[in-house]
Tab-separated table of N, CA and C in Angstrom:
chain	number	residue	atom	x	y	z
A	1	UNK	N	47.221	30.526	-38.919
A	1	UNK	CA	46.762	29.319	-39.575
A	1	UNK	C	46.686	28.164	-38.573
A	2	UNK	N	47.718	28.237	-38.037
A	2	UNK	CA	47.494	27.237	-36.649
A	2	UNK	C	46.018	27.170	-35.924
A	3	UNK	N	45.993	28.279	-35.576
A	3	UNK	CA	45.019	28.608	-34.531
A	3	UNK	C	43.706	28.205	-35.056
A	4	UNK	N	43.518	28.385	-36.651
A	4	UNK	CA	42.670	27.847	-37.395
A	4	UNK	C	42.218	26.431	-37.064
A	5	UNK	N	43.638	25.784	-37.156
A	5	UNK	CA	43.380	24.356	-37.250
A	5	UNK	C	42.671	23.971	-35.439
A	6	UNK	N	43.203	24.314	-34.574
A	6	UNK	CA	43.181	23.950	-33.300
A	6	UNK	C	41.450	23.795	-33.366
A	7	UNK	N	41.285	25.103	-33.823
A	7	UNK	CA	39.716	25.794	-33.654
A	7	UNK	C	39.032	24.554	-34.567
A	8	UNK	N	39.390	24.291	-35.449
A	8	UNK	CA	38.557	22.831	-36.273
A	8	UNK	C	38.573	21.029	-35.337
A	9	UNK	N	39.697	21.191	-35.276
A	9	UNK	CA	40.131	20.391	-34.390
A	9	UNK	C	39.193	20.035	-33.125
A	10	UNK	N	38.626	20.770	-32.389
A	10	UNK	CA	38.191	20.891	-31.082
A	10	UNK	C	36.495	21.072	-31.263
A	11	UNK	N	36.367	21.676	-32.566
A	11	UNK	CA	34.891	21.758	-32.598
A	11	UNK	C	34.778	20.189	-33.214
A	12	UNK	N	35.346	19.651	-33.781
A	12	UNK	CA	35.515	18.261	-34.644
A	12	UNK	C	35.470	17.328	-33.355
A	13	UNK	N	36.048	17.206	-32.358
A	13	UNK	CA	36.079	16.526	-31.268
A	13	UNK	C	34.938	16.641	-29.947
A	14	UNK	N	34.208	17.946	-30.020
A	14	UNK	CA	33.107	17.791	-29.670
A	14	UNK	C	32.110	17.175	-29.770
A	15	UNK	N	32.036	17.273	-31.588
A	15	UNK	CA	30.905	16.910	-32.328
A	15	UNK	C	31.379	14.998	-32.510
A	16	UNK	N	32.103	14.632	-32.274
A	16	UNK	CA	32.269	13.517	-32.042
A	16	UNK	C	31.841	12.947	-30.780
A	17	UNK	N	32.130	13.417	-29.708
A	17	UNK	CA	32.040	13.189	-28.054
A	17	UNK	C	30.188	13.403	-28.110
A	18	UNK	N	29.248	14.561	-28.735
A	18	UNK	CA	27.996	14.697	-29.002
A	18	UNK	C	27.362	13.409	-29.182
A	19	UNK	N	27.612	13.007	-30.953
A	19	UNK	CA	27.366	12.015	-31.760
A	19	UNK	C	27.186	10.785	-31.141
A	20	UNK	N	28.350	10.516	-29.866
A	20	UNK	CA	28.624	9.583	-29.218
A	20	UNK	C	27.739	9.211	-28.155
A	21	UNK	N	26.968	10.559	-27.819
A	21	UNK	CA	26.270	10.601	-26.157
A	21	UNK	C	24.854	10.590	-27.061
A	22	UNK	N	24.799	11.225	-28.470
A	22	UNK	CA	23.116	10.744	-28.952
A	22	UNK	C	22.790	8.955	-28.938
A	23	UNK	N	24.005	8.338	-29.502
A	23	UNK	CA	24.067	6.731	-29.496
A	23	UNK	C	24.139	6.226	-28.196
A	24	UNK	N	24.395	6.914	-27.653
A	24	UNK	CA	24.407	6.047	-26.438
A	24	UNK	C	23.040	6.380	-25.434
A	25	UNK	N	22.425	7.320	-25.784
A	25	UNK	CA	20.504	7.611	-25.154
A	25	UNK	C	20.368	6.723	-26.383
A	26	UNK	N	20.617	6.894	-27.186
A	26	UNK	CA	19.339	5.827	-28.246
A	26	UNK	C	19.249	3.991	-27.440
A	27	UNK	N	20.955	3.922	-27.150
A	27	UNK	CA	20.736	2.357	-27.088
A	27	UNK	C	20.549	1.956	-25.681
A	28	UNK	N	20.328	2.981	-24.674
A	28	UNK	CA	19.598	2.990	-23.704
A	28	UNK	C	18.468	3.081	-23.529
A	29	UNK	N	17.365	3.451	-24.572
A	29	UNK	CA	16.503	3.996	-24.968
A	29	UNK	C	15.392	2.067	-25.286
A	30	UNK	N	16.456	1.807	-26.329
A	30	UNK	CA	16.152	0.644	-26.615
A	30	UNK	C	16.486	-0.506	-25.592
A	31	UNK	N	17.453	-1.082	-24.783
A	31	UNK	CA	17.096	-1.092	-23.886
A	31	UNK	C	15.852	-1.189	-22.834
A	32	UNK	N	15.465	0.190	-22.533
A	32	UNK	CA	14.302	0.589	-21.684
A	32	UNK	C	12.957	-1.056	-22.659
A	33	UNK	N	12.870	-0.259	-23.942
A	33	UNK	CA	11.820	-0.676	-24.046
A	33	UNK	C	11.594	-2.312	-24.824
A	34	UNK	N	13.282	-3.206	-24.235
A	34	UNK	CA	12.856	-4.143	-24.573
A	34	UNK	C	13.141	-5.226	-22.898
A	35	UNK	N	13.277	-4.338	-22.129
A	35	UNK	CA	13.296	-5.186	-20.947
A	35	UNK	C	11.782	-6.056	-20.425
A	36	UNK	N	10.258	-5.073	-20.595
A	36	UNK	CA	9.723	-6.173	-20.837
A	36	UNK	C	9.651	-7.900	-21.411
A	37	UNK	N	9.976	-7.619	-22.772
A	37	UNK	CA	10.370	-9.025	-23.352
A	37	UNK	C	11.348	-9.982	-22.434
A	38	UNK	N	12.257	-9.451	-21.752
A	38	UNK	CA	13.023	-10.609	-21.155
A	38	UNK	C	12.309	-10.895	-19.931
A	39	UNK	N	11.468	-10.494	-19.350
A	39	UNK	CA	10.739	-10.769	-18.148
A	39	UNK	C	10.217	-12.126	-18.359
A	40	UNK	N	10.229	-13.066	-17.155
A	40	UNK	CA	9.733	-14.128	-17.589
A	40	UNK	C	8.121	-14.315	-17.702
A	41	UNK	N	7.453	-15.148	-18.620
A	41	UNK	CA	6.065	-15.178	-18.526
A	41	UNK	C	5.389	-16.597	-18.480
A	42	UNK	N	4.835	-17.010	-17.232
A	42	UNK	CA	4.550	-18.295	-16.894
A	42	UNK	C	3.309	-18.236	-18.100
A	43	UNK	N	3.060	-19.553	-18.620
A	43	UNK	CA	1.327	-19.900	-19.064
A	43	UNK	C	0.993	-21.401	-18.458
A	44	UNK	N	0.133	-20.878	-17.538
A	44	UNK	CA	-0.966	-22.260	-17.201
A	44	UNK	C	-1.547	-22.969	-18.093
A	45	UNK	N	-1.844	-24.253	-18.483
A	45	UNK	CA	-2.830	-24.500	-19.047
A	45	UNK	C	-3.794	-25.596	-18.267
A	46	UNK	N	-5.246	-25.380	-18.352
A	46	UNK	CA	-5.910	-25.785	-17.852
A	46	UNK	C	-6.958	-26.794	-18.321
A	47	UNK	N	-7.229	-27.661	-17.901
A	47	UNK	CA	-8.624	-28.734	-18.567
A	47	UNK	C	-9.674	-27.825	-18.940
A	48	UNK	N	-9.931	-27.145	-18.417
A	48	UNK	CA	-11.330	-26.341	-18.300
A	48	UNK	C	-11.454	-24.619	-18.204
A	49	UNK	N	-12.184	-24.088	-18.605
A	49	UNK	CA	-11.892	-22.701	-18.210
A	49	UNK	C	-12.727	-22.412	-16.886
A	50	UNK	N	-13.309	-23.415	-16.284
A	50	UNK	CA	-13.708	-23.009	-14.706
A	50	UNK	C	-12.653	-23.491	-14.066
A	51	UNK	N	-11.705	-24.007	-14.051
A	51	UNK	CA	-10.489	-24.132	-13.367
A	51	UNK	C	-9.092	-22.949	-13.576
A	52	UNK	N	-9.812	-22.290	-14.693
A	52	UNK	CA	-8.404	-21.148	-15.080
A	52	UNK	C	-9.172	-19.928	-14.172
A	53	UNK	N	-10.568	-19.801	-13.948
A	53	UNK	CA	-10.956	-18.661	-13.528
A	53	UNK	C	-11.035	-18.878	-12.067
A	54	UNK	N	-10.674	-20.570	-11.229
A	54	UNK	CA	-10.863	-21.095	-10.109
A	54	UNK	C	-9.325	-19.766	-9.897
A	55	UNK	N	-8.325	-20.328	-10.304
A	55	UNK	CA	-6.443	-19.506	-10.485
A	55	UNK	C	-6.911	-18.396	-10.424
A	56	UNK	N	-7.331	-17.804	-11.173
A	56	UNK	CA	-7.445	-16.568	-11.290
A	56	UNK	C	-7.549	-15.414	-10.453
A	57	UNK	N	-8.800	-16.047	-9.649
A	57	UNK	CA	-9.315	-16.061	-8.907
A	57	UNK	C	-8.573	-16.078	-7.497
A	58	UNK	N	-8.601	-16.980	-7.166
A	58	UNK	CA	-7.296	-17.494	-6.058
A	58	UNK	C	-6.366	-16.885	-5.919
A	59	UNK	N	-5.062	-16.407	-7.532
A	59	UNK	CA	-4.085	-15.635	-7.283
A	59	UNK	C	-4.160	-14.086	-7.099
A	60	UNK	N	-5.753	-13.375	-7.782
A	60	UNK	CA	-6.084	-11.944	-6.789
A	60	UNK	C	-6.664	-11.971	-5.245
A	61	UNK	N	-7.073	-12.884	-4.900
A	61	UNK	CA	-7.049	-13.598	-3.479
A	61	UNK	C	-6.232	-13.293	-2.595
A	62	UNK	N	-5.122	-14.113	-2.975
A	62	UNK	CA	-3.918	-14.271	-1.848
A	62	UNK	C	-2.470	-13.142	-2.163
A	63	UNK	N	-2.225	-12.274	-0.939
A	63	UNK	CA	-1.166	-11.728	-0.613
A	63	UNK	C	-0.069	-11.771	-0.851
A	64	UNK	N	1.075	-11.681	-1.565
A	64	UNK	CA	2.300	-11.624	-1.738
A	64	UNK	C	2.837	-11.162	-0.493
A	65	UNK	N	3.755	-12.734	0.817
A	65	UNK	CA	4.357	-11.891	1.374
A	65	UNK	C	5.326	-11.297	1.696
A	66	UNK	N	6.334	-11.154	0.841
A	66	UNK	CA	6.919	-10.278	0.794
A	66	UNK	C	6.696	-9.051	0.083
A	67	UNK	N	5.914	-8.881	-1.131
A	67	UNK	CA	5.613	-7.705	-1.651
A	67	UNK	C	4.835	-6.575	-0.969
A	68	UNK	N	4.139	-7.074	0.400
A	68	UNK	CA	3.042	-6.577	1.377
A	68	UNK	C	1.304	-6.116	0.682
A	69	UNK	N	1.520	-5.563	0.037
A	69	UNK	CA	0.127	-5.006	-0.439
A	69	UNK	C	0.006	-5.383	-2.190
A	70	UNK	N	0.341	-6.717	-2.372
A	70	UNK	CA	0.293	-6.995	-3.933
A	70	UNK	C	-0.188	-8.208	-3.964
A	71	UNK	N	-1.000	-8.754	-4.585
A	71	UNK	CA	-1.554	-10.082	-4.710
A	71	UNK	C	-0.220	-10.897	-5.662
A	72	UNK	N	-0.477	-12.246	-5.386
A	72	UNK	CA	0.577	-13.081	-5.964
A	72	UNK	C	0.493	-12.990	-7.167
A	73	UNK	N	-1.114	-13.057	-8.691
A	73	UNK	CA	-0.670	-12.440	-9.486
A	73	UNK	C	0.234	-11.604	-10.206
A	74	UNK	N	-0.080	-10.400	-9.538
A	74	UNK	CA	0.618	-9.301	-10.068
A	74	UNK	C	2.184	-9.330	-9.344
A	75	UNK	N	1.789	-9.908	-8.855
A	75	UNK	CA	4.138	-9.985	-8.195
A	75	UNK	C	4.710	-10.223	-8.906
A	76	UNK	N	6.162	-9.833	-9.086
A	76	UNK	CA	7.223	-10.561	-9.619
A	76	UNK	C	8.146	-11.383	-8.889
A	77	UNK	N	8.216	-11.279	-7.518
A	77	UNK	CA	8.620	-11.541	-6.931
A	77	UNK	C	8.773	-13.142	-6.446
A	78	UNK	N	9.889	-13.853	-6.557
A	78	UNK	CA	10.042	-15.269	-6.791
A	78	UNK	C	9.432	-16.393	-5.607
A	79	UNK	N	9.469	-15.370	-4.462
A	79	UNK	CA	7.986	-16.287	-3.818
A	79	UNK	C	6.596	-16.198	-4.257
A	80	UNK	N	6.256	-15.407	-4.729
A	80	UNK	CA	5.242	-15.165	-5.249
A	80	UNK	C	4.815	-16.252	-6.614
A	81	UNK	N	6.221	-16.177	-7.411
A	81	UNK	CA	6.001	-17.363	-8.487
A	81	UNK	C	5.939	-18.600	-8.105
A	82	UNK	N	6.716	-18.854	-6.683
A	82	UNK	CA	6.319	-20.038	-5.997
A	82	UNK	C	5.200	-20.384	-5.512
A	83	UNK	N	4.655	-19.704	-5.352
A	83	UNK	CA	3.221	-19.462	-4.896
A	83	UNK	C	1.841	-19.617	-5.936
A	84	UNK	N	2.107	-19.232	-7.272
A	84	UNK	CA	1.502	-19.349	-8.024
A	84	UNK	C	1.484	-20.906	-8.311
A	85	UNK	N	2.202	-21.172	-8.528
A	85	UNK	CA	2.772	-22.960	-8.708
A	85	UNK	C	2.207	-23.911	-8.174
A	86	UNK	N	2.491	-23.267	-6.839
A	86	UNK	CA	1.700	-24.023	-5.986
A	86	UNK	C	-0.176	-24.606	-6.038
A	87	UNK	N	-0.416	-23.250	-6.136
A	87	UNK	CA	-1.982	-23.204	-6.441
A	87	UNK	C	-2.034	-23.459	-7.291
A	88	UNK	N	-1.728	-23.733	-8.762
A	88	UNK	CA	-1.647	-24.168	-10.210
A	88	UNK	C	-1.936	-25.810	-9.822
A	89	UNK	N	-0.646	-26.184	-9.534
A	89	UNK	CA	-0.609	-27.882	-9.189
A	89	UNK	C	-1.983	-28.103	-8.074
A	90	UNK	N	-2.517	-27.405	-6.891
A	90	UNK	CA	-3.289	-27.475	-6.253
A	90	UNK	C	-4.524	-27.901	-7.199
A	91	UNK	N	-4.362	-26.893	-7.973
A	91	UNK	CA	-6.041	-26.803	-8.810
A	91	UNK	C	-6.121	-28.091	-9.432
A	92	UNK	N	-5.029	-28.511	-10.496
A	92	UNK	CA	-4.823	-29.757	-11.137
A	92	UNK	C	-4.888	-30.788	-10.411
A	93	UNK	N	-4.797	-31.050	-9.381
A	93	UNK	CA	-4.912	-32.145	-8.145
A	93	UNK	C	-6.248	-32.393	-7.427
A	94	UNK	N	-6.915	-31.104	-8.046
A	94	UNK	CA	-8.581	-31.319	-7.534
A	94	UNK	C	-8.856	-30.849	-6.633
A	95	UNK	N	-8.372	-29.955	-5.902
A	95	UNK	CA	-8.528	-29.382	-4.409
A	95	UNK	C	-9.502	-28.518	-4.835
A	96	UNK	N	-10.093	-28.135	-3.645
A	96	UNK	CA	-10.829	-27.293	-3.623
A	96	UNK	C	-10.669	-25.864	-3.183
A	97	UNK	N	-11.457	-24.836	-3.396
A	97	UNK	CA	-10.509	-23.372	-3.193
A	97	UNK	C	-9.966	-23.626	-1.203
A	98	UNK	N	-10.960	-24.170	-0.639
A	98	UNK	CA	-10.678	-23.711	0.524
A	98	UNK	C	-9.701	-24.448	0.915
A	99	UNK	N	-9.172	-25.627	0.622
A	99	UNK	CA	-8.567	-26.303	0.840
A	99	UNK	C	-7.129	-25.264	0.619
A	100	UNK	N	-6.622	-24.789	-0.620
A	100	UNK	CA	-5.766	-24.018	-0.844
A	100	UNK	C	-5.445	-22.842	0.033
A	101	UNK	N	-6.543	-22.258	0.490
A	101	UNK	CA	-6.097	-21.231	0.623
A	101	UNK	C	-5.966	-21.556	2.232
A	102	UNK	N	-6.536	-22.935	2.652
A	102	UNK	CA	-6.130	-23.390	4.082
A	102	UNK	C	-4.571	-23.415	3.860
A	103	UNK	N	-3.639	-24.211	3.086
A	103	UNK	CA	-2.829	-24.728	2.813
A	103	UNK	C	-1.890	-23.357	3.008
A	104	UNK	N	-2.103	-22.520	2.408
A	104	UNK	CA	-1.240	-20.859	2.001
A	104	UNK	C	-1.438	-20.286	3.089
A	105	UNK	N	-2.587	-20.759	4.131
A	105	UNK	CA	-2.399	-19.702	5.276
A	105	UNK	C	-1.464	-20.501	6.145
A	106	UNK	N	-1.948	-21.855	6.210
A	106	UNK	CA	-0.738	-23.075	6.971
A	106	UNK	C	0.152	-22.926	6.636
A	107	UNK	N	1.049	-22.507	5.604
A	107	UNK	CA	2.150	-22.510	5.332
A	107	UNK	C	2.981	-20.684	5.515
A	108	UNK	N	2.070	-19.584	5.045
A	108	UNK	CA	2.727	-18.566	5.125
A	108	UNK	C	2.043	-17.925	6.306
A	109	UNK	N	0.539	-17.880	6.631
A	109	UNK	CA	0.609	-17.270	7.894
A	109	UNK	C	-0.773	-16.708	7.307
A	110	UNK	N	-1.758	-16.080	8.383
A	110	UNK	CA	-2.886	-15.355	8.263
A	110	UNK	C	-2.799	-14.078	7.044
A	111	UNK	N	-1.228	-13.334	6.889
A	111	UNK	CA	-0.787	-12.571	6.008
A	111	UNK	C	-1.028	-12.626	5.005
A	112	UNK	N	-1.173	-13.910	4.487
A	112	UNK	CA	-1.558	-14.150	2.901
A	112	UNK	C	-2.909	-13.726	2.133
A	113	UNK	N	-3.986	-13.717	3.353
A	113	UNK	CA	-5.428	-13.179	3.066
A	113	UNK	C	-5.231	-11.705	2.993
A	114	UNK	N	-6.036	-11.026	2.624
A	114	UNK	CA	-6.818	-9.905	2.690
A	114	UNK	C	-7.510	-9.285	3.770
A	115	UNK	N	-8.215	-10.373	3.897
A	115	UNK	CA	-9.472	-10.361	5.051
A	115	UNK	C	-8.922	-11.605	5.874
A	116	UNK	N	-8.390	-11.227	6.805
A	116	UNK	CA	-8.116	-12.715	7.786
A	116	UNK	C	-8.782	-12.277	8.664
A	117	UNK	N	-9.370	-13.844	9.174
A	117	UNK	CA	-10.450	-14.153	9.833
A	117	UNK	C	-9.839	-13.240	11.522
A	118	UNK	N	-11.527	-13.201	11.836
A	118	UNK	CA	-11.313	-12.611	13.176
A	118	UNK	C	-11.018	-13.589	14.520
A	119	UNK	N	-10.078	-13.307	15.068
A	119	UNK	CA	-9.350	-15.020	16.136
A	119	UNK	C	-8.626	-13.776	17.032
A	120	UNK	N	-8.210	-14.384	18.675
A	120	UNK	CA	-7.572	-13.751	19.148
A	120	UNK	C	-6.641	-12.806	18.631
A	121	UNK	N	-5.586	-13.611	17.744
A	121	UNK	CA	-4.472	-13.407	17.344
A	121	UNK	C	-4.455	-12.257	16.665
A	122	UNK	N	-5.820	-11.944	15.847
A	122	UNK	CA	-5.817	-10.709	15.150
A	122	UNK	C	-6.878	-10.038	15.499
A	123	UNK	N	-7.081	-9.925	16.374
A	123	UNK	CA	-7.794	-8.816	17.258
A	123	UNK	C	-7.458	-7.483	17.590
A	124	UNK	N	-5.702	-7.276	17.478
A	124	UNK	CA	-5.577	-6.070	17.154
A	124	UNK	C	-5.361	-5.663	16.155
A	125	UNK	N	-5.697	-6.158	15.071
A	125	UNK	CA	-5.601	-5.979	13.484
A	125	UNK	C	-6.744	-5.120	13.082
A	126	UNK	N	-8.106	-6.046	13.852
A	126	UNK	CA	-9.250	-5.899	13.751
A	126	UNK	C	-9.848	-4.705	14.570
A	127	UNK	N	-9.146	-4.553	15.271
A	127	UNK	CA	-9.747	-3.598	16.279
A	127	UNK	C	-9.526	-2.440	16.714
A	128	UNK	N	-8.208	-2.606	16.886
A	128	UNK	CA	-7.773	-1.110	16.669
A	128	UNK	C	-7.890	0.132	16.448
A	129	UNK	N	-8.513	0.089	15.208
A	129	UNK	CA	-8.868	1.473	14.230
A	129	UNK	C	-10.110	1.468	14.985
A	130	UNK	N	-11.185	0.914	15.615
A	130	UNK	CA	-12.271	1.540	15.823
A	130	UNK	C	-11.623	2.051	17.412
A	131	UNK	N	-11.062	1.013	18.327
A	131	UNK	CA	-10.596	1.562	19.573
A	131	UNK	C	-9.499	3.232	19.565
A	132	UNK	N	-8.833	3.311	18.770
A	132	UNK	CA	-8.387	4.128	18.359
A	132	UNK	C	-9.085	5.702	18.029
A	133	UNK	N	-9.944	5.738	17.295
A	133	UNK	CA	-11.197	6.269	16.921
A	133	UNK	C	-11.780	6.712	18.397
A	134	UNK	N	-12.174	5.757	19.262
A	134	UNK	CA	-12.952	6.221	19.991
A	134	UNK	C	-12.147	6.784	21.153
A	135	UNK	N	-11.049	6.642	21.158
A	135	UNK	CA	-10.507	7.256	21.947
A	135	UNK	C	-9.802	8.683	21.468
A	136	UNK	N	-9.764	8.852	19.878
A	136	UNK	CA	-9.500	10.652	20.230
A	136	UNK	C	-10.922	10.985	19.830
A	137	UNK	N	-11.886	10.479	20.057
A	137	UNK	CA	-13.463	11.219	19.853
A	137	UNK	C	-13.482	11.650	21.583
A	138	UNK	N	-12.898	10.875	22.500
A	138	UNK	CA	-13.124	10.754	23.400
A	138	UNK	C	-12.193	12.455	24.281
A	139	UNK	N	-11.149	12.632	23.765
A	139	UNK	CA	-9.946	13.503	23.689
A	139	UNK	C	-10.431	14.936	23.527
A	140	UNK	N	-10.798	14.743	22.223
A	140	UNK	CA	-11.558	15.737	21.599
A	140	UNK	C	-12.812	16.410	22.498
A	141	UNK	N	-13.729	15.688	22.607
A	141	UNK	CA	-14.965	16.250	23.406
A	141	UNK	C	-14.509	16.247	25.150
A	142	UNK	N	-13.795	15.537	25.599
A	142	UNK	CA	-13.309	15.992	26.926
A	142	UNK	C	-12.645	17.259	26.937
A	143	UNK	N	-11.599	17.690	26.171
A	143	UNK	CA	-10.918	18.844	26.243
A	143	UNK	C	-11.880	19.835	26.162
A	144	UNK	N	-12.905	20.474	25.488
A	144	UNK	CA	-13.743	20.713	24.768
A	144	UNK	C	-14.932	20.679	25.936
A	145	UNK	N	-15.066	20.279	26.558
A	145	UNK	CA	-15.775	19.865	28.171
A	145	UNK	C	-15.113	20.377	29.128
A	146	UNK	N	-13.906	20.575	29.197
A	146	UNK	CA	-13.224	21.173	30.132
A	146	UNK	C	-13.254	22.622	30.355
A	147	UNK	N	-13.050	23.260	28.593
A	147	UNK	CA	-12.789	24.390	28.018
A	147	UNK	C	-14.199	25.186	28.641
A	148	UNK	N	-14.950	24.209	28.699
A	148	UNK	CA	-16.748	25.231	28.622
A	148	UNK	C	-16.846	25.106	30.193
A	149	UNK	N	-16.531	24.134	30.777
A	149	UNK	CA	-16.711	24.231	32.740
A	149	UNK	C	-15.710	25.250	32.828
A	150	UNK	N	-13.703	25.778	32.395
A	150	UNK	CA	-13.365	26.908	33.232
A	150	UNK	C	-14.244	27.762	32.702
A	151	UNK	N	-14.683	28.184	31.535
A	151	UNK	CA	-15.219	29.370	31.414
A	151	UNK	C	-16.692	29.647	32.180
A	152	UNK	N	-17.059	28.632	32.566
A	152	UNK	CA	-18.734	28.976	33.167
A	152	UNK	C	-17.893	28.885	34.424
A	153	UNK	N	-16.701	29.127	34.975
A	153	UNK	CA	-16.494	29.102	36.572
A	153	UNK	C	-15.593	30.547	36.734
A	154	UNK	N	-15.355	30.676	35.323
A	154	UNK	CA	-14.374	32.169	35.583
A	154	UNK	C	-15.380	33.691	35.513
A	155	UNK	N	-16.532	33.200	34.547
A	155	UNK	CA	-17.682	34.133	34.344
A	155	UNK	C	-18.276	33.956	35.527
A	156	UNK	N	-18.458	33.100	36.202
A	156	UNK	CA	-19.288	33.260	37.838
A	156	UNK	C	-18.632	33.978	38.683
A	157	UNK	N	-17.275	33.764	38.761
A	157	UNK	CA	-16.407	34.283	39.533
A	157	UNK	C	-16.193	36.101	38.986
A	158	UNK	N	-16.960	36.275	37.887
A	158	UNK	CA	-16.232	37.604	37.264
A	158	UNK	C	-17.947	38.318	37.898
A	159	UNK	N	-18.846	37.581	38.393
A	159	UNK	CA	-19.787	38.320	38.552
A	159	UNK	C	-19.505	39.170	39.985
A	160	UNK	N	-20.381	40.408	40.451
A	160	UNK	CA	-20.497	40.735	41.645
A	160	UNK	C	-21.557	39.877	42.144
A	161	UNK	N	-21.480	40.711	43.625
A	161	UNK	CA	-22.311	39.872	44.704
A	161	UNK	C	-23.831	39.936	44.149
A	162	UNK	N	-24.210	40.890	43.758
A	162	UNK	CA	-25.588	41.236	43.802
A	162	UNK	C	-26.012	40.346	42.152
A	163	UNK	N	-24.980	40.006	41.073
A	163	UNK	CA	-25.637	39.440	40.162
A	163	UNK	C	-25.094	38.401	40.639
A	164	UNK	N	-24.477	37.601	41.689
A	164	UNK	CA	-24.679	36.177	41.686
A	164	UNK	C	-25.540	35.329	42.767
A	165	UNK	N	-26.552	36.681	43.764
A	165	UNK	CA	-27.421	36.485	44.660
A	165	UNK	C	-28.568	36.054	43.260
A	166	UNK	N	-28.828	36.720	42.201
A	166	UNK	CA	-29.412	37.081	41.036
A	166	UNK	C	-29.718	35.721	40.641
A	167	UNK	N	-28.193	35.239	39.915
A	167	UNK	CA	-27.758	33.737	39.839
A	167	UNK	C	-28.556	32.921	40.320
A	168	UNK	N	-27.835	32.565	41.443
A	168	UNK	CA	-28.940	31.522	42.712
A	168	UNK	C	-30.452	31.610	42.748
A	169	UNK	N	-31.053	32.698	42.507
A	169	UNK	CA	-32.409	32.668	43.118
A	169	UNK	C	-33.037	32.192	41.709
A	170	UNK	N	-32.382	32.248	40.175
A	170	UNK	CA	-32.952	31.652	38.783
A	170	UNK	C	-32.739	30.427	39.166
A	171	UNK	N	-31.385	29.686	39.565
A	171	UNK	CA	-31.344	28.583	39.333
A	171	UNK	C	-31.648	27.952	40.127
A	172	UNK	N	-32.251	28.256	41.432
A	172	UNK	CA	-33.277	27.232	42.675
A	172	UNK	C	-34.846	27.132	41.796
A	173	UNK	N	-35.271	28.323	41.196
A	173	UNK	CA	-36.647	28.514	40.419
A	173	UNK	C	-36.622	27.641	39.642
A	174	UNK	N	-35.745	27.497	38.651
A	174	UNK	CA	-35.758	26.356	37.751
A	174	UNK	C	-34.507	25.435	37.919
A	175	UNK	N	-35.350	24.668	38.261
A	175	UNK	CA	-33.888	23.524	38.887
A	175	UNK	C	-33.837	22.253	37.147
C-alpha cells in the first residue's frame, strides 16, 4: 500500500513540475509577442506632405553608422534616432536636402552615404574591385600562357632531328 502511495505521489509531482513548464512557454510566448509594443515609435509631423516624403526620403538615403549596412530609418539604434532628429528639425528649419546631407557627412563622415562621392580619399573604395579584377584576369591568362609555351617547348624538344629539320623549313615558308 505504501508503494502505492509513493507511485501517486511522484506521478502527482511530475504532473505538477509539467503544468508548470506549459505556463511558463505560454508566458514566454506572450512575452515574445508583445515586445514589439514596447519598442519605441517616433511620429513626425509635418506642414506638408512634400516635406514628410523630403524625410523619407533622406532617412533611406543616409547610412546608419554604426549599424553598417542599414539606413537610419530602419535602425534602432540610438544614433540612428539621433540622426533622424536631426534631419526632422533640419527639414522644419527649411534646409534644403543638400544642405543636410552636407551637414551628416560633416559631422559623421563620407560613411553616411551610399554612394560617396569619388575624392582621393575614396579612391580605394572606388577602385579597387575593378583593380583587383584585373589583376587575377591578369593571373589567370598568364599562368595559362605559361602552361601552352612549356608544352610547345617540351613537344619540340620530344621531336627527332629529321622532324625538327621538317619544323624549320614550314616555319621559314610561312613566317
Amino acid at each position: 500500500m505504501r508503494l502505492l502511495t509513493e507511485q501517486r505521489q511522484s506521478r502527482f509531482s511530475f504532473g505538477k513540475w509539467w503544468q508548470m513548464g506549459r505556463v511558463f512557454i505560454a508566458l514566454m510566448a506572450l512575452i515574445a509577442m508583445l515586445q514589439p509594443a514596447f519598442s519605441s515609435v517616433n511620429l513626425y509631423e509635418f506642414k506638408n506632405p512634400v516635406d514628410e516624403k523630403r524625410f523619407q526620403t533622406l532617412t533611406r538615403e543616409l547610412r546608419c553608422p554604426k549599424c553598417q549596412n542599414q539606413n537610419i530609418a530602419d535602425s534602432d539604434a540610438p544614433l540612428a534616432q539621433d540622426m533622424r532628429d536631426l534631419t526632422y528639425n533640419m527639414i522644419i528649419d527649411g534646409q534644403a536636402d543638400a544642405q543636410i546631407v552636407s551637414f551628416m557627412v560633416d559631422r559623421y563622415g563620407d560613411f553616411v552615404m551610399y554612394n560617396p562621392p569619388v575624392k582621393p580619399i575614396t579612391w580605394l573604395l572606388w577602385f579597387s574591385p575593378v583593380v583587383l579584377l584585373l589583376l587575377i584576369l591578369a593571373l589567370v591568362f598568364g599562368v595559362k600562357g605559361r602552361k601552352k609555351a612549356t608544352k610547345t617547348t617540351e613537344a619540340v624538344a620530344a621531336l627527332s632531328e629529321e622532324e625538327q629539320s621538317r619544323l624549320q623549313k614550314i616555319l621559314k615558308e610561312n613566317p
